[in-house]
Tab-separated table of C-alpha atoms in Angstrom:
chain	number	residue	atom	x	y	z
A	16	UNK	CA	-33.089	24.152	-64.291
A	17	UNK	CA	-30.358	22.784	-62.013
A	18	UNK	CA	-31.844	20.638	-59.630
A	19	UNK	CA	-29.616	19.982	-56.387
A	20	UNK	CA	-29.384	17.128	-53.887
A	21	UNK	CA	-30.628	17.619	-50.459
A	22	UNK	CA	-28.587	15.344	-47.417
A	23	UNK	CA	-30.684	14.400	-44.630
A	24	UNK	CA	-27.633	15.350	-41.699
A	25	UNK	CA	-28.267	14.180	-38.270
A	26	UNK	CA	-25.601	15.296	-35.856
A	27	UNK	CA	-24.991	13.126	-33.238
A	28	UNK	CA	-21.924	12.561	-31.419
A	29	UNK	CA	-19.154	10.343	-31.866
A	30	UNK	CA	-19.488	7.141	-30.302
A	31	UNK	CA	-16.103	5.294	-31.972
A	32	UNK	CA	-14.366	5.798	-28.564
A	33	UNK	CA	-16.949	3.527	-27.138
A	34	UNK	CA	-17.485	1.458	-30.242
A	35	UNK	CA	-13.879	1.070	-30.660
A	36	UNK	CA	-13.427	-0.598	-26.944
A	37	UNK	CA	-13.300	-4.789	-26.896
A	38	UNK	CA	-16.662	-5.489	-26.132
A	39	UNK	CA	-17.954	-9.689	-24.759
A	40	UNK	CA	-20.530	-10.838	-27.211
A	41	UNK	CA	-23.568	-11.009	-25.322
A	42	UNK	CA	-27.623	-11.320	-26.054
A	43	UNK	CA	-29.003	-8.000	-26.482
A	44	UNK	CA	-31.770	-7.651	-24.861
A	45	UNK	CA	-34.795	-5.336	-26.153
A	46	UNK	CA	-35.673	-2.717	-23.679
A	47	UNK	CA	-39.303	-1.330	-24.179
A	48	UNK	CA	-38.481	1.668	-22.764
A	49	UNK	CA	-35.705	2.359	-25.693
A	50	UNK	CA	-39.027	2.639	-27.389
A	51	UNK	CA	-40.431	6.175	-26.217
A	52	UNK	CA	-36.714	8.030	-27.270
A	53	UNK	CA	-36.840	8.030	-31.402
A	54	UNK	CA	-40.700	8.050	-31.539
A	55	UNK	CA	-41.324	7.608	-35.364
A	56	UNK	CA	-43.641	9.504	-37.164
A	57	UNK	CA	-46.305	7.347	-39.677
A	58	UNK	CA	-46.856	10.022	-42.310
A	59	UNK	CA	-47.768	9.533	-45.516
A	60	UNK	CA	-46.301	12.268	-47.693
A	61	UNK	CA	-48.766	13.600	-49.744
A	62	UNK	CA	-47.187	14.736	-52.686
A	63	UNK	CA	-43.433	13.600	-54.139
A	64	UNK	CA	-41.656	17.152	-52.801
A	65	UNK	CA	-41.718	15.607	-49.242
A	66	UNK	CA	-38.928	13.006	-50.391
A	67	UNK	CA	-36.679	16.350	-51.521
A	68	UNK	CA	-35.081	16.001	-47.910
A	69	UNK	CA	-34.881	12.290	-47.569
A	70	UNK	CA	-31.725	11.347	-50.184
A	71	UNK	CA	-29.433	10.717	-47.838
A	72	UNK	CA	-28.018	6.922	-47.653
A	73	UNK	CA	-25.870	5.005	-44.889
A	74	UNK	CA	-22.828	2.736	-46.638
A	75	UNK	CA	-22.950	1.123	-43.112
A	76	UNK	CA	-26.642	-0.367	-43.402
A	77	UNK	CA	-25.337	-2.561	-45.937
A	78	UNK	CA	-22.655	-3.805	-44.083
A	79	UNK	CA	-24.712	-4.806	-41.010
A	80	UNK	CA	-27.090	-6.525	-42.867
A	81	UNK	CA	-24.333	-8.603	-44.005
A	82	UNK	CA	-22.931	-9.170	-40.402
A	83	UNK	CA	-25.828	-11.141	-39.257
A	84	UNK	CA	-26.141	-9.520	-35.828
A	85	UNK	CA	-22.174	-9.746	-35.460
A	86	UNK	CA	-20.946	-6.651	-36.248
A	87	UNK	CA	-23.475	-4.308	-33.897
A	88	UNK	CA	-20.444	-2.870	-32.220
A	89	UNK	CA	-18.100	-2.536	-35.290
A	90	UNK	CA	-16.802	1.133	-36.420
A	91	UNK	CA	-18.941	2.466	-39.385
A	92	UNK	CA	-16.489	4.021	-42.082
A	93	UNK	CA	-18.076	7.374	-42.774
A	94	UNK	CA	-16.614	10.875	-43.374
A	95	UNK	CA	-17.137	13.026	-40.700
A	96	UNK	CA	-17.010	17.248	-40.088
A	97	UNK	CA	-16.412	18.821	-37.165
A	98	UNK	CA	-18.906	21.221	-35.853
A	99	UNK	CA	-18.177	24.763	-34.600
A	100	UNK	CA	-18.841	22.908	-31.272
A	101	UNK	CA	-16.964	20.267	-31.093
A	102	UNK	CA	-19.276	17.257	-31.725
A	103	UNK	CA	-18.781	15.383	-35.196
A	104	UNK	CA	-21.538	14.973	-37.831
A	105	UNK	CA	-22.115	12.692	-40.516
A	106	UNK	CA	-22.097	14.077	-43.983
A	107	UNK	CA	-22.808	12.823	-47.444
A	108	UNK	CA	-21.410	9.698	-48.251
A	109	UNK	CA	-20.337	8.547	-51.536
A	110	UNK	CA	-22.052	7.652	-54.663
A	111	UNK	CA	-21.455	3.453	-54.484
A	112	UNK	CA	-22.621	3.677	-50.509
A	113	UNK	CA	-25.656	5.920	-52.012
A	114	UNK	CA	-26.734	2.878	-54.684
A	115	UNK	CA	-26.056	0.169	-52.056
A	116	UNK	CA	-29.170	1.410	-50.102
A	117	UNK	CA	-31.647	1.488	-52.703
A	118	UNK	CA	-33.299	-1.187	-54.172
A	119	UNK	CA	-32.573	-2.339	-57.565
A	120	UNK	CA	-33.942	-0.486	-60.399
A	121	UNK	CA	-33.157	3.109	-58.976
A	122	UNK	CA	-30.126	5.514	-59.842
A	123	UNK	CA	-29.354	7.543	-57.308
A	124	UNK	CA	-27.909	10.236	-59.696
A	125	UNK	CA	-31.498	10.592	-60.909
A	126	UNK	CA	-32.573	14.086	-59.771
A	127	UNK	CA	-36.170	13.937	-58.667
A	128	UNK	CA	-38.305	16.914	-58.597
A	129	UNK	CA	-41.934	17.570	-58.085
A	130	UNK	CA	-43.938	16.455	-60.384
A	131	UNK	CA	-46.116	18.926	-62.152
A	132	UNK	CA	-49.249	19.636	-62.730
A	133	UNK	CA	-49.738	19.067	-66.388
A	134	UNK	CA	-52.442	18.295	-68.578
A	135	UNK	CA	-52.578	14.935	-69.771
A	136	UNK	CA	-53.137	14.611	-73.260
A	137	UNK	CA	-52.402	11.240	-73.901
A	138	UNK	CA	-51.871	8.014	-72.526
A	139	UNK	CA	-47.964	8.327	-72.725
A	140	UNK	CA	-48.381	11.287	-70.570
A	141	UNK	CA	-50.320	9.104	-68.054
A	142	UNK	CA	-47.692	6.739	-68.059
A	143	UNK	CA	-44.605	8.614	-67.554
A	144	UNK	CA	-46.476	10.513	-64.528
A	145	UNK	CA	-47.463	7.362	-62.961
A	146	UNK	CA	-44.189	5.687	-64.140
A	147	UNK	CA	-42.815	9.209	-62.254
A	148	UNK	CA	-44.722	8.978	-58.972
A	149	UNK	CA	-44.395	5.702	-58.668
A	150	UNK	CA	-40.544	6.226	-58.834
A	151	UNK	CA	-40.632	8.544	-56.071
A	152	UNK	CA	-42.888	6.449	-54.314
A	153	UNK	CA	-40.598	3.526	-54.328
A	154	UNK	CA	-37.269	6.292	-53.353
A	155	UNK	CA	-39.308	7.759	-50.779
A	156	UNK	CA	-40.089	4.059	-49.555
A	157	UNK	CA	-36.274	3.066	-49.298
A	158	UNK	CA	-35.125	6.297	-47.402
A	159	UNK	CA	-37.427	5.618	-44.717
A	160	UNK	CA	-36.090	2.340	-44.573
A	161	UNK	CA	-32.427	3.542	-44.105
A	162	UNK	CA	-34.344	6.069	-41.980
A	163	UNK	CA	-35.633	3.106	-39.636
A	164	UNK	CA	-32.398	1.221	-39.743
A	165	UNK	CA	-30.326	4.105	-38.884
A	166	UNK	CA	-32.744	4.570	-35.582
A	167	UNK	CA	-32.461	1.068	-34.862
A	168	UNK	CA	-28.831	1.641	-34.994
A	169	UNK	CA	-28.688	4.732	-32.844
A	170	UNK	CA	-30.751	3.380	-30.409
A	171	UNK	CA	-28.502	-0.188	-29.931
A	172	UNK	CA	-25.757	2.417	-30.025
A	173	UNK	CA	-27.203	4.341	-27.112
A	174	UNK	CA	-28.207	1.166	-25.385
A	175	UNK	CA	-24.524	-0.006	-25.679
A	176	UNK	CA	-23.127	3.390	-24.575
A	177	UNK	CA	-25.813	3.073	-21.549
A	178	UNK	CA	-24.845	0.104	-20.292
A	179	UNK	CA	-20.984	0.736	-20.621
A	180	UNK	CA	-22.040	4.368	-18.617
A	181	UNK	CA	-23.852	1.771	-15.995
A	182	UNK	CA	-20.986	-0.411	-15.203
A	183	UNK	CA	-18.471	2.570	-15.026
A	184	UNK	CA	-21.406	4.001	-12.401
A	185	UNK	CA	-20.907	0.052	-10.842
A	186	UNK	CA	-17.329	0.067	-10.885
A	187	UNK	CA	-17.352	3.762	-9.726
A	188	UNK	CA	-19.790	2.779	-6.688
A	189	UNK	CA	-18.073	-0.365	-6.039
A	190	UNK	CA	-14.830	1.975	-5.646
A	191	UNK	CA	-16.498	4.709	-3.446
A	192	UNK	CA	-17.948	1.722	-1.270
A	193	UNK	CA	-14.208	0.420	-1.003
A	194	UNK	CA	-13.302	3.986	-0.303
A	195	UNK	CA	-16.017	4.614	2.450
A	196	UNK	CA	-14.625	1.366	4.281
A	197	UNK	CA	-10.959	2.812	4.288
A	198	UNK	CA	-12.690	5.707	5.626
A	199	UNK	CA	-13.943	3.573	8.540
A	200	UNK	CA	-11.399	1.930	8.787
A	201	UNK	CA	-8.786	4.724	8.900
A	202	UNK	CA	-11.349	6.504	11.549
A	203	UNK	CA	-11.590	3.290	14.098
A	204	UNK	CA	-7.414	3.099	14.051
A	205	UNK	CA	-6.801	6.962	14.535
A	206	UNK	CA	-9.466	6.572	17.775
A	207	UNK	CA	-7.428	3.606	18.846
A	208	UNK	CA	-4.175	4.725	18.558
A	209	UNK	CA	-5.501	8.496	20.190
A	210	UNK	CA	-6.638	6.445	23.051
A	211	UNK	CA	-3.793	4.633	23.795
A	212	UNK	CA	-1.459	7.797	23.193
A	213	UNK	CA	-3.671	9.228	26.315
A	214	UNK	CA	-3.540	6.397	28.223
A	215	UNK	CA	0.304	6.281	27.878
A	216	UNK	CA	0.474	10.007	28.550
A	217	UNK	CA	-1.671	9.544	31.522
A	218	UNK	CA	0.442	7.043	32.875
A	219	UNK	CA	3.669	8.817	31.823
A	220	UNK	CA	2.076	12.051	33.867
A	221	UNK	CA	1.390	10.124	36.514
A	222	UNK	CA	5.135	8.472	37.024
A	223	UNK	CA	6.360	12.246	36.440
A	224	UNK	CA	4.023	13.226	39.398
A	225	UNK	CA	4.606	10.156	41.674
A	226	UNK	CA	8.895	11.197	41.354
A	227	UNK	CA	7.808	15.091	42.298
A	228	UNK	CA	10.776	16.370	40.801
A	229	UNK	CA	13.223	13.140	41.976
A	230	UNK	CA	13.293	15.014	45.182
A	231	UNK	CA	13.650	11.740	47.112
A	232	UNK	CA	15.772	10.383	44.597
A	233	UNK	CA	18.409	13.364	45.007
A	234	UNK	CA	18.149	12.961	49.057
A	235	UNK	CA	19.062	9.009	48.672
A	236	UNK	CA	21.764	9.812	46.220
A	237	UNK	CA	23.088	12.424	48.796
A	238	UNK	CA	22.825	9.954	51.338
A	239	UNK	CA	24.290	7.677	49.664
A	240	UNK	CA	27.204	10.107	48.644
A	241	UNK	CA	27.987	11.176	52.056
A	242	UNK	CA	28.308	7.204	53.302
A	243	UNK	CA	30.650	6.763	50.730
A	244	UNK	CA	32.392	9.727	51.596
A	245	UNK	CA	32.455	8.180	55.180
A	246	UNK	CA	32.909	4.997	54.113
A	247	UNK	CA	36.439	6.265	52.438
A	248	UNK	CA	37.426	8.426	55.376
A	249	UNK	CA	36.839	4.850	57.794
A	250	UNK	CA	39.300	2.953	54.961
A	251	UNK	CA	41.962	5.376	54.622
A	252	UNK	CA	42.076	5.261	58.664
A	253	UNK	CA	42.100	1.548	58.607
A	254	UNK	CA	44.546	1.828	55.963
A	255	UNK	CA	46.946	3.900	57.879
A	256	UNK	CA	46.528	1.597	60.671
A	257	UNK	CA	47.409	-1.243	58.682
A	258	UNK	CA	50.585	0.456	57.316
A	259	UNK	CA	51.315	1.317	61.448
A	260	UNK	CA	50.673	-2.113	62.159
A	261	UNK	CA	53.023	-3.118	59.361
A	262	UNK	CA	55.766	-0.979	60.347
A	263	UNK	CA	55.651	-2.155	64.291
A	264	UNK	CA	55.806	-5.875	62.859
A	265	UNK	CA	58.318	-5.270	60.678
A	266	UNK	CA	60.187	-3.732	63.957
A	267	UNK	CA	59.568	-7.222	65.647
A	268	UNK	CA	60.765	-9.188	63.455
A	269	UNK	CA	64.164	-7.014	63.207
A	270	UNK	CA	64.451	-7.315	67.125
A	271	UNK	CA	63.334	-11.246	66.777
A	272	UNK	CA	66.132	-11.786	64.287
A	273	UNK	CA	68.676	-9.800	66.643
A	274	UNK	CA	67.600	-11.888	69.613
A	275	UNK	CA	68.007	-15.063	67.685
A	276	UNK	CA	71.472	-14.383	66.785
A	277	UNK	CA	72.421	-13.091	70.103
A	278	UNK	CA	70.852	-16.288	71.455
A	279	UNK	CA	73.144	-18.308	68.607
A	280	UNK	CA	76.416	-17.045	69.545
A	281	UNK	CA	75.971	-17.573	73.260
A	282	UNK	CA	74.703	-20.955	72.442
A	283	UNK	CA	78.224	-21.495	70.306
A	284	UNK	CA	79.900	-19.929	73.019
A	285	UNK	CA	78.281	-22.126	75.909
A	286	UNK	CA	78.919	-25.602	74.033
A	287	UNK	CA	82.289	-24.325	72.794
A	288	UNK	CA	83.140	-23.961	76.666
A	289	UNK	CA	81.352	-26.937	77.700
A	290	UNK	CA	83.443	-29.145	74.339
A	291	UNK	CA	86.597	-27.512	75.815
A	292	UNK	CA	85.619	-28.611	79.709
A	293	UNK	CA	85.267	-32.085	78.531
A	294	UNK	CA	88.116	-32.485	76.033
A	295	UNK	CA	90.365	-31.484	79.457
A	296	UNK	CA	88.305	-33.920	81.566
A	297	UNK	CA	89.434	-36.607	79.355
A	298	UNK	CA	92.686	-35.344	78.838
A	299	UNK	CA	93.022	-35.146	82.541
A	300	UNK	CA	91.837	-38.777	83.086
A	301	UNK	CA	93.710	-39.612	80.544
A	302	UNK	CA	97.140	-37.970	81.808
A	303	UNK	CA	96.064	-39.959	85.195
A	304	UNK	CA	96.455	-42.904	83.705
């Protein structure tokens, strides 16, 4: 008969997005309540058929026990198949990662079945059966092992993927805090600037109703239009006097300058008479003696 090996497959999802992310070395810290999520079973299978299920090995085990605590967050080289919902699953791994988690001594090619219930005729018989259980005993004893490590590893996988999850919820908070204060702040300028936008409209209102309609300010400008009007009537009246009282001036001074040359010329006349009187004077006296 053909015997065939059974794969323990545990689906769980992918965690190399978070695994792959540059992590600080720190302490991890054991949290007892990490305790209560992969509750493990203490049974003691009672015959050698119960380890059927329990063949499958983890290349990665190895490797971390090698790490010495270094490598908790380092991606584990498996094959993986995608599930008809999205979420990736380990499968078998291959036949070197399958010998690396046994202990020495055990093939894991060797295709273990239930043992049977024979008669035992000899002591060769006894032998290979014990030799046989003992066998499975020891395979059974290694698979929980990798069983045990690969919880441990789940659950420091979890733990890591919890705390990242808890400081994106800090970083989130710490952002919707910031936001909430841009909210209040945002609120206290939009009532200051609303109440000084009334205040200037209530003022601006209140100038608008004090000029009612620049009534007053169109009867002073009237005023005001009508003086000037006055005002220019008044200077074009003085200015026509002025050009009157130029033209009469200008008439004086013609008759002034007339006068003064009448005056000359009977002044030239007068002394040319009174020369001409004298000159014969003298001549006279002069003829006299």
């Amino acid at each position: 008969e053909k015997q065939q090996h059974r794969h323990l497959v545990i689906d769980v999802p992918s965690l190399d997005p978070v695994l792959s992310k540059p992590r600080h070395r720190h302490k991890h810290k054991h949290n007892k309540s990490n305790d209560g999520r992969f509750p493990r079973k203490k049974t003691q299978p009672s015959t050698s058929t119960a380890g059927r299920g329990l063949l499958l090995t983890w290349s990665s085990m190895r490797d971390k026990e090698n790490d010495d605590g270094k490598g908790l967050l380092r991606p584990v080289t498996r094959r993986t198949t995608r599930s008809f919902c999205g979420s990736e699953s380990f499968t078998g791994l291959n036949d070197e990662s399958r010998r690396g988690g046994l202990p020495e001594g055990i093939d894991a090619n060797t295709k273990l079945g239930p043992v049977a219930r024979q008669e035992i005729r000899s002591a060769e018989d006894l032998e290979q059966v014990r030799g046989r259980r003992k066998y499975g005993e020891e395979y059974l004893r290694s698979a929980l092992s990798l069983i045990g490590k690969l919880a441990t590893d789940i659950t420091r996988r979890l733990d890591y993927t919890y705390y990242n999850l808890l400081e994106k919820v800090a970083a989130l908070d710490a952002t919707l805090f910031s936001f909430q204060e841009l909210l209040g702040s945002t609120s206290s300028l939009f009532a200051d600037f609303k109440r000084e936008t009334s205040g200037l409209d209530q003022e601006i209102r209140k100038q608008i109703g004090e000029l009612q309609d620049f009534e007053p300010q169109l009867i002073r400008m009237k005023s005001l239009e009508d003086r000037m009007k006055m005002g220019r009537t008044k200077a074009q009246a003085l200015n026509d006097r002025l050009e009157n009282m130029r033209t009469e001036i200008e008439c004086w001074e013609k008759k002034e300058k007339d006068y003064q040359d009448r005056m000359n010329r009977r002044f030239r006349v007068f002394w040319t008479f009174v020369a001409a009187g004298v000159l014969a004077a003298l001549l006279a006296v002069a003829v006299q003696h």
